[in-house]
């Protein structure tokens, strides 16, 4: 019986007592969809990368279903949230009229009537961020748990990896829309000022039951962030690491760096890029890649830009710059302005100049 040869050494297989077991394990390994671990641990890469993480069609296995179903309940509302945010026009006209004519009660009532339902929408967005945070923590728990490495998890549990990617994709889309809509903070500031004035004058406020003072304070902090959803995910990931002290921080950061590598290689390899059946999958991969880089940069002690980083930042930036300029400027800006360590002394001048 011949020993089955592999192009990469997977663990110390020579120590296995049974040749049959060796063949069986090796065969099962290569049958796993994606061949992700093989590529990322292989030193002989002359053939080029040889994996594909199926963001378009991955379906949950039996072991994934519990977490998958919990997260799916959250994600099914994501598109509706984005549509509501995209159509958010604000009450700027009514607010300006009310401020310019402070003694005109009808204009005051009109502005208040316009703002209250909008604040209801802002509350819905904020509450969704809390649900998304809970979903992310569930996925991190599943994708970093022992005994498997994060790389093995991403290969075995592609449906959960896809959901993780969908959360990041939503997050960057939400923040892009929020950053270009100043009406959100203007409306909420007017709501809080008016509510405060009503309380002082003992005037009953129709919208107060909708958003009480404690919730208003939390919402105010949320919307004060340039990228509130990304901040929520960064804080959630940091909290996950600090609460799971028995879990090495590398389990979490390696999960993020591996996801960034997957996206980069799929985007820069024509063989894999051609397998995308939906043209939106390219922008999906780009957003996910940037999202995991930013999370990694916030969670890892030295960040994503240091020489010791497990993310090929030059390669990732090059992939972004190889796209049509108008399609990635927002993502390049996210790397420029929402990462934590870009301007550290440990960041190479070449990377800094690539992002200028």
mmCIF file of N, CA and C in Angstrom, residues 39-137:
data_model
loop_
_atom_site.group_PDB
_atom_site.id
_atom_site.type_symbol
_atom_site.label_atom_id
_atom_site.label_comp_id
_atom_site.label_asym_id
_atom_site.label_seq_id
_atom_site.Cartn_x
_atom_site.Cartn_y
_atom_site.Cartn_z
ATOM 1 N N UNK A 39 -3.985 25.791 1.844
ATOM 2 C CA UNK A 39 -3.317 26.929 1.221
ATOM 3 C C UNK A 39 -2.585 27.769 2.240
ATOM 4 N N UNK A 40 -3.269 28.048 3.348
ATOM 5 C CA UNK A 40 -2.697 28.993 4.300
ATOM 6 C C UNK A 40 -1.530 28.396 5.081
ATOM 7 N N UNK A 41 -1.421 27.060 5.123
ATOM 8 C CA UNK A 41 -0.300 26.460 5.840
ATOM 9 C C UNK A 41 0.762 25.915 4.899
ATOM 10 N N UNK A 42 0.496 25.996 3.619
ATOM 11 C CA UNK A 42 1.429 25.419 2.648
ATOM 12 C C UNK A 42 2.578 26.380 2.359
ATOM 13 N N UNK A 43 3.788 25.837 2.289
ATOM 14 C CA UNK A 43 4.928 26.701 1.980
ATOM 15 C C UNK A 43 5.239 26.682 0.489
ATOM 16 N N UNK A 44 4.710 25.701 -0.221
ATOM 17 C CA UNK A 44 4.987 25.575 -1.651
ATOM 18 C C UNK A 44 3.830 26.185 -2.432
ATOM 19 N N UNK A 45 3.954 27.477 -2.741
ATOM 20 C CA UNK A 45 2.842 28.180 -3.370
ATOM 21 C C UNK A 45 3.094 28.496 -4.844
ATOM 22 N N UNK A 46 4.017 27.726 -5.478
ATOM 23 C CA UNK A 46 4.266 27.999 -6.888
ATOM 24 C C UNK A 46 2.994 27.870 -7.715
ATOM 25 N N UNK A 47 2.107 26.950 -7.302
ATOM 26 C CA UNK A 47 0.874 26.725 -8.043
ATOM 27 C C UNK A 47 -0.142 27.842 -7.824
ATOM 28 N N UNK A 48 0.150 28.737 -6.906
ATOM 29 C CA UNK A 48 -0.808 29.800 -6.588
ATOM 30 C C UNK A 48 -1.799 29.327 -5.544
ATOM 31 N N UNK A 49 -2.598 30.226 -5.033
ATOM 32 C CA UNK A 49 -3.563 29.873 -3.995
ATOM 33 C C UNK A 49 -4.601 28.886 -4.526
ATOM 34 N N UNK A 50 -5.107 28.058 -3.627
ATOM 35 C CA UNK A 50 -5.982 26.981 -4.071
ATOM 36 C C UNK A 50 -7.173 26.830 -3.125
ATOM 37 N N UNK A 51 -7.889 27.916 -2.879
ATOM 38 C CA UNK A 51 -9.070 27.812 -2.034
ATOM 39 C C UNK A 51 -10.128 28.813 -2.490
ATOM 40 N N UNK A 52 -11.330 28.558 -2.079
ATOM 41 C CA UNK A 52 -12.447 29.434 -2.436
ATOM 42 C C UNK A 52 -13.465 29.381 -1.303
ATOM 43 N N UNK A 53 -13.661 30.489 -0.641
ATOM 44 C CA UNK A 53 -14.666 30.574 0.420
ATOM 45 C C UNK A 53 -15.972 31.027 -0.227
ATOM 46 N N UNK A 54 -16.963 30.161 -0.210
ATOM 47 C CA UNK A 54 -18.161 30.374 -1.026
ATOM 48 C C UNK A 54 -19.152 31.316 -0.348
ATOM 49 N N UNK A 55 -18.934 32.622 -0.538
ATOM 50 C CA UNK A 55 -19.821 33.624 0.050
ATOM 51 C C UNK A 55 -21.209 33.612 -0.581
ATOM 52 N N UNK A 56 -21.318 33.072 -1.769
ATOM 53 C CA UNK A 56 -22.610 33.121 -2.477
ATOM 54 C C UNK A 56 -23.529 31.961 -2.112
ATOM 55 N N UNK A 57 -22.973 30.788 -1.870
ATOM 56 C CA UNK A 57 -23.831 29.595 -1.755
ATOM 57 C C UNK A 57 -23.653 28.769 -0.489
ATOM 58 N N UNK A 58 -22.778 29.177 0.432
ATOM 59 C CA UNK A 58 -22.526 28.350 1.617
ATOM 60 C C UNK A 58 -23.809 28.121 2.415
ATOM 61 N N UNK A 59 -24.052 26.861 2.758
ATOM 62 C CA UNK A 59 -25.224 26.484 3.547
ATOM 63 C C UNK A 59 -24.776 25.863 4.867
ATOM 64 N N UNK A 60 -25.559 26.067 5.946
ATOM 65 C CA UNK A 60 -25.119 25.571 7.259
ATOM 66 C C UNK A 60 -25.176 24.051 7.366
ATOM 67 N N UNK A 61 -24.151 23.493 7.996
ATOM 68 C CA UNK A 61 -24.182 22.077 8.349
ATOM 69 C C UNK A 61 -25.010 21.936 9.623
ATOM 70 N N UNK A 62 -25.253 20.713 10.030
ATOM 71 C CA UNK A 62 -26.079 20.476 11.219
ATOM 72 C C UNK A 62 -25.476 21.148 12.450
ATOM 73 N N UNK A 63 -24.163 21.087 12.590
ATOM 74 C CA UNK A 63 -23.504 21.662 13.773
ATOM 75 C C UNK A 63 -23.537 23.198 13.780
ATOM 76 N N UNK A 64 -23.721 23.809 12.610
ATOM 77 C CA UNK A 64 -23.757 25.277 12.520
ATOM 78 C C UNK A 64 -25.156 25.847 12.751
ATOM 79 N N UNK A 65 -26.174 25.008 12.624
ATOM 80 C CA UNK A 65 -27.544 25.527 12.481
ATOM 81 C C UNK A 65 -28.025 26.377 13.649
ATOM 82 N N UNK A 66 -27.664 25.998 14.886
ATOM 83 C CA UNK A 66 -28.160 26.750 16.041
ATOM 84 C C UNK A 66 -27.712 28.209 15.991
ATOM 85 N N UNK A 67 -26.403 28.435 15.862
ATOM 86 C CA UNK A 67 -25.876 29.807 15.771
ATOM 87 C C UNK A 67 -26.359 30.466 14.486
ATOM 88 N N UNK A 68 -26.327 29.720 13.383
ATOM 89 C CA UNK A 68 -26.733 30.268 12.083
ATOM 90 C C UNK A 68 -28.160 30.814 12.149
ATOM 91 N N UNK A 69 -29.082 30.055 12.732
ATOM 92 C CA UNK A 69 -30.480 30.490 12.797
ATOM 93 C C UNK A 69 -30.648 31.716 13.673
ATOM 94 N N UNK A 70 -29.893 31.780 14.782
ATOM 95 C CA UNK A 70 -29.957 32.957 15.662
ATOM 96 C C UNK A 70 -29.499 34.214 14.920
ATOM 97 N N UNK A 71 -28.393 34.096 14.210
ATOM 98 C CA UNK A 71 -27.841 35.258 13.495
ATOM 99 C C UNK A 71 -28.719 35.614 12.298
ATOM 100 N N UNK A 72 -29.303 34.604 11.682
ATOM 101 C CA UNK A 72 -30.137 34.842 10.503
ATOM 102 C C UNK A 72 -31.358 35.694 10.835
ATOM 103 N N UNK A 73 -31.897 35.533 12.038
ATOM 104 C CA UNK A 73 -33.038 36.338 12.487
ATOM 105 C C UNK A 73 -32.665 37.826 12.472
ATOM 106 N N UNK A 74 -31.413 38.125 12.828
ATOM 107 C CA UNK A 74 -30.932 39.512 12.812
ATOM 108 C C UNK A 74 -30.682 39.981 11.382
ATOM 109 N N UNK A 75 -29.950 39.165 10.625
ATOM 110 C CA UNK A 75 -29.527 39.588 9.284
ATOM 111 C C UNK A 75 -30.689 39.784 8.308
ATOM 112 N N UNK A 76 -31.802 39.091 8.542
ATOM 113 C CA UNK A 76 -32.931 39.245 7.601
ATOM 114 C C UNK A 76 -33.515 40.654 7.658
ATOM 115 N N UNK A 77 -33.231 41.396 8.739
ATOM 116 C CA UNK A 77 -33.724 42.778 8.854
ATOM 117 C C UNK A 77 -32.709 43.808 8.347
ATOM 118 N N UNK A 78 -31.501 43.350 7.991
ATOM 119 C CA UNK A 78 -30.423 44.285 7.656
ATOM 120 C C UNK A 78 -30.735 45.123 6.417
ATOM 121 N N UNK A 79 -31.260 44.488 5.380
ATOM 122 C CA UNK A 79 -31.526 45.223 4.140
ATOM 123 C C UNK A 79 -32.583 46.295 4.356
ATOM 124 N N UNK A 80 -33.598 45.987 5.172
ATOM 125 C CA UNK A 80 -34.633 46.977 5.486
ATOM 126 C C UNK A 80 -34.069 48.172 6.239
ATOM 127 N N UNK A 81 -33.120 47.914 7.133
ATOM 128 C CA UNK A 81 -32.467 49.007 7.868
ATOM 129 C C UNK A 81 -31.718 49.918 6.898
ATOM 130 N N UNK A 82 -30.986 49.315 5.964
ATOM 131 C CA UNK A 82 -30.237 50.108 4.985
ATOM 132 C C UNK A 82 -31.173 50.923 4.086
ATOM 133 N N UNK A 83 -32.300 50.318 3.706
ATOM 134 C CA UNK A 83 -33.268 51.047 2.870
ATOM 135 C C UNK A 83 -33.856 52.236 3.626
ATOM 136 N N UNK A 84 -34.175 52.030 4.898
ATOM 137 C CA UNK A 84 -34.706 53.129 5.718
ATOM 138 C C UNK A 84 -33.676 54.239 5.875
ATOM 139 N N UNK A 85 -32.427 53.859 6.064
ATOM 140 C CA UNK A 85 -31.372 54.861 6.222
ATOM 141 C C UNK A 85 -31.130 55.602 4.912
ATOM 142 N N UNK A 86 -31.163 54.880 3.822
ATOM 143 C CA UNK A 86 -30.934 55.504 2.511
ATOM 144 C C UNK A 86 -32.035 56.522 2.182
ATOM 145 N N UNK A 87 -33.250 56.242 2.629
ATOM 146 C CA UNK A 87 -34.375 57.139 2.325
ATOM 147 C C UNK A 87 -34.586 58.200 3.409
ATOM 148 N N UNK A 88 -33.712 58.227 4.414
ATOM 149 C CA UNK A 88 -33.846 59.178 5.527
ATOM 150 C C UNK A 88 -33.529 60.597 5.037
ATOM 151 N N UNK A 89 -34.529 61.453 5.058
ATOM 152 C CA UNK A 89 -34.351 62.809 4.527
ATOM 153 C C UNK A 89 -34.226 63.870 5.610
ATOM 154 N N UNK A 90 -34.670 63.570 6.817
ATOM 155 C CA UNK A 90 -34.526 64.531 7.903
ATOM 156 C C UNK A 90 -35.605 65.603 7.903
ATOM 157 N N UNK A 91 -35.597 66.394 8.973
ATOM 158 C CA UNK A 91 -36.602 67.453 9.151
ATOM 159 C C UNK A 91 -35.924 68.819 9.160
ATOM 160 N N UNK A 92 -34.892 68.958 8.339
ATOM 161 C CA UNK A 92 -34.114 70.210 8.327
ATOM 162 C C UNK A 92 -34.955 71.443 8.067
ATOM 163 N N UNK A 93 -35.875 71.379 7.097
ATOM 164 C CA UNK A 93 -36.693 72.549 6.764
ATOM 165 C C UNK A 93 -37.581 72.949 7.940
ATOM 166 N N UNK A 94 -38.285 71.978 8.499
ATOM 167 C CA UNK A 94 -39.186 72.269 9.621
ATOM 168 C C UNK A 94 -38.419 72.805 10.833
ATOM 169 N N UNK A 95 -37.236 72.232 11.078
ATOM 170 C CA UNK A 95 -36.423 72.671 12.227
ATOM 171 C C UNK A 95 -35.965 74.117 12.025
ATOM 172 N N UNK A 96 -35.495 74.432 10.815
ATOM 173 C CA UNK A 96 -35.048 75.810 10.540
ATOM 174 C C UNK A 96 -36.195 76.813 10.726
ATOM 175 N N UNK A 97 -37.377 76.452 10.226
ATOM 176 C CA UNK A 97 -38.539 77.338 10.377
ATOM 177 C C UNK A 97 -38.866 77.558 11.841
ATOM 178 N N UNK A 98 -38.819 76.497 12.629
ATOM 179 C CA UNK A 98 -39.141 76.601 14.056
ATOM 180 C C UNK A 98 -38.114 77.457 14.799
ATOM 181 N N UNK A 99 -36.844 77.306 14.443
ATOM 182 C CA UNK A 99 -35.790 78.080 15.111
ATOM 183 C C UNK A 99 -35.875 79.557 14.732
ATOM 184 N N UNK A 100 -36.212 79.835 13.468
ATOM 185 C CA UNK A 100 -36.305 81.230 13.007
ATOM 186 C C UNK A 100 -37.540 81.939 13.557
ATOM 187 N N UNK A 101 -38.566 81.171 13.925
ATOM 188 C CA UNK A 101 -39.795 81.770 14.458
ATOM 189 C C UNK A 101 -40.145 81.112 15.793
ATOM 190 N N UNK A 102 -39.357 81.424 16.842
ATOM 191 C CA UNK A 102 -39.512 80.711 18.111
ATOM 192 C C UNK A 102 -40.863 80.946 18.796
ATOM 193 N N UNK A 103 -41.574 81.998 18.436
ATOM 194 C CA UNK A 103 -42.857 82.282 19.089
ATOM 195 C C UNK A 103 -44.058 81.767 18.306
ATOM 196 N N UNK A 104 -43.787 81.149 17.175
ATOM 197 C CA UNK A 104 -44.888 80.613 16.366
ATOM 198 C C UNK A 104 -45.150 79.162 16.785
ATOM 199 N N UNK A 105 -46.225 78.989 17.563
ATOM 200 C CA UNK A 105 -46.525 77.669 18.115
ATOM 201 C C UNK A 105 -46.795 76.626 17.029
ATOM 202 N N UNK A 106 -47.448 77.056 15.960
ATOM 203 C CA UNK A 106 -47.763 76.090 14.897
ATOM 204 C C UNK A 106 -46.486 75.533 14.261
ATOM 205 N N UNK A 107 -45.495 76.411 14.058
ATOM 206 C CA UNK A 107 -44.230 75.956 13.476
ATOM 207 C C UNK A 107 -43.471 75.049 14.447
ATOM 208 N N UNK A 108 -43.594 75.356 15.759
ATOM 209 C CA UNK A 108 -42.945 74.505 16.764
ATOM 210 C C UNK A 108 -43.566 73.106 16.742
ATOM 211 N N UNK A 109 -44.899 73.089 16.681
ATOM 212 C CA UNK A 109 -45.607 71.795 16.667
ATOM 213 C C UNK A 109 -45.303 71.012 15.384
ATOM 214 N N UNK A 110 -45.201 71.756 14.283
ATOM 215 C CA UNK A 110 -44.910 71.105 13.004
ATOM 216 C C UNK A 110 -43.519 70.459 13.028
ATOM 217 N N UNK A 111 -42.535 71.192 13.573
ATOM 218 C CA UNK A 111 -41.167 70.659 13.651
ATOM 219 C C UNK A 111 -41.122 69.439 14.567
ATOM 220 N N UNK A 112 -41.792 69.541 15.719
ATOM 221 C CA UNK A 112 -41.817 68.420 16.664
ATOM 222 C C UNK A 112 -42.504 67.199 16.038
ATOM 223 N N UNK A 113 -43.602 67.463 15.350
ATOM 224 C CA UNK A 113 -44.327 66.374 14.684
ATOM 225 C C UNK A 113 -43.505 65.701 13.599
ATOM 226 N N UNK A 114 -42.619 66.469 12.962
ATOM 227 C CA UNK A 114 -41.750 65.896 11.923
ATOM 228 C C UNK A 114 -40.591 65.104 12.529
ATOM 229 N N UNK A 115 -40.078 65.577 13.673
ATOM 230 C CA UNK A 115 -38.886 64.971 14.267
ATOM 231 C C UNK A 115 -39.192 63.676 15.023
ATOM 232 N N UNK A 116 -40.329 63.632 15.713
ATOM 233 C CA UNK A 116 -40.620 62.469 16.564
ATOM 234 C C UNK A 116 -40.598 61.142 15.789
ATOM 235 N N UNK A 117 -41.282 61.022 14.638
ATOM 236 C CA UNK A 117 -41.201 59.748 13.913
ATOM 237 C C UNK A 117 -39.799 59.440 13.385
ATOM 238 N N UNK A 118 -39.033 60.484 13.075
ATOM 239 C CA UNK A 118 -37.658 60.263 12.623
ATOM 240 C C UNK A 118 -36.800 59.710 13.759
ATOM 241 N N UNK A 119 -37.023 60.212 14.960
ATOM 242 C CA UNK A 119 -36.290 59.698 16.120
ATOM 243 C C UNK A 119 -36.674 58.237 16.373
ATOM 244 N N UNK A 120 -37.928 57.909 16.066
ATOM 245 C CA UNK A 120 -38.343 56.503 16.138
ATOM 246 C C UNK A 120 -37.503 55.634 15.209
ATOM 247 N N UNK A 121 -37.210 56.160 14.018
ATOM 248 C CA UNK A 121 -36.339 55.424 13.081
ATOM 249 C C UNK A 121 -34.915 55.308 13.626
ATOM 250 N N UNK A 122 -34.419 56.416 14.177
ATOM 251 C CA UNK A 122 -33.062 56.398 14.730
ATOM 252 C C UNK A 122 -32.959 55.408 15.885
ATOM 253 N N UNK A 123 -34.040 55.317 16.656
ATOM 254 C CA UNK A 123 -34.075 54.329 17.741
ATOM 255 C C UNK A 123 -33.993 52.916 17.168
ATOM 256 N N UNK A 124 -34.726 52.676 16.091
ATOM 257 C CA UNK A 124 -34.717 51.359 15.457
ATOM 258 C C UNK A 124 -33.315 51.005 14.958
ATOM 259 N N UNK A 125 -32.629 51.990 14.352
ATOM 260 C CA UNK A 125 -31.264 51.754 13.879
ATOM 261 C C UNK A 125 -30.346 51.386 15.055
ATOM 262 N N UNK A 126 -30.478 52.155 16.149
ATOM 263 C CA UNK A 126 -29.621 51.924 17.309
ATOM 264 C C UNK A 126 -29.891 50.542 17.906
ATOM 265 N N UNK A 127 -31.155 50.203 18.049
ATOM 266 C CA UNK A 127 -31.505 48.886 18.615
ATOM 267 C C UNK A 127 -31.009 47.753 17.721
ATOM 268 N N UNK A 128 -31.007 47.999 16.412
ATOM 269 C CA UNK A 128 -30.476 46.981 15.504
ATOM 270 C C UNK A 128 -28.980 46.794 15.734
ATOM 271 N N UNK A 129 -28.267 47.867 16.045
ATOM 272 C CA UNK A 129 -26.826 47.748 16.312
ATOM 273 C C UNK A 129 -26.582 46.845 17.519
ATOM 274 N N UNK A 130 -27.483 46.889 18.503
ATOM 275 C CA UNK A 130 -27.336 46.026 19.675
ATOM 276 C C UNK A 130 -27.589 44.561 19.315
ATOM 277 N N UNK A 131 -28.563 44.339 18.450
ATOM 278 C CA UNK A 131 -28.842 42.973 17.982
ATOM 279 C C UNK A 131 -27.667 42.448 17.144
ATOM 280 N N UNK A 132 -27.105 43.317 16.324
ATOM 281 C CA UNK A 132 -25.967 42.926 15.487
ATOM 282 C C UNK A 132 -24.766 42.571 16.356
ATOM 283 N N UNK A 133 -24.573 43.345 17.401
ATOM 284 C CA UNK A 133 -23.470 43.080 18.339
ATOM 285 C C UNK A 133 -23.622 41.687 18.957
ATOM 286 N N UNK A 134 -24.843 41.358 19.385
ATOM 287 C CA UNK A 134 -25.091 40.038 19.970
ATOM 288 C C UNK A 134 -24.824 38.931 18.950
ATOM 289 N N UNK A 135 -25.231 39.163 17.693
ATOM 290 C CA UNK A 135 -24.979 38.191 16.634
ATOM 291 C C UNK A 135 -23.501 37.992 16.388
ATOM 292 N N UNK A 136 -22.748 39.090 16.375
ATOM 293 C CA UNK A 136 -21.300 39.004 16.152
ATOM 294 C C UNK A 136 -20.634 38.202 17.265
ATOM 295 N N UNK A 137 -21.043 38.457 18.503
ATOM 296 C CA UNK A 137 -20.433 37.757 19.633
ATOM 297 C C UNK A 137 -20.714 36.248 19.542
#
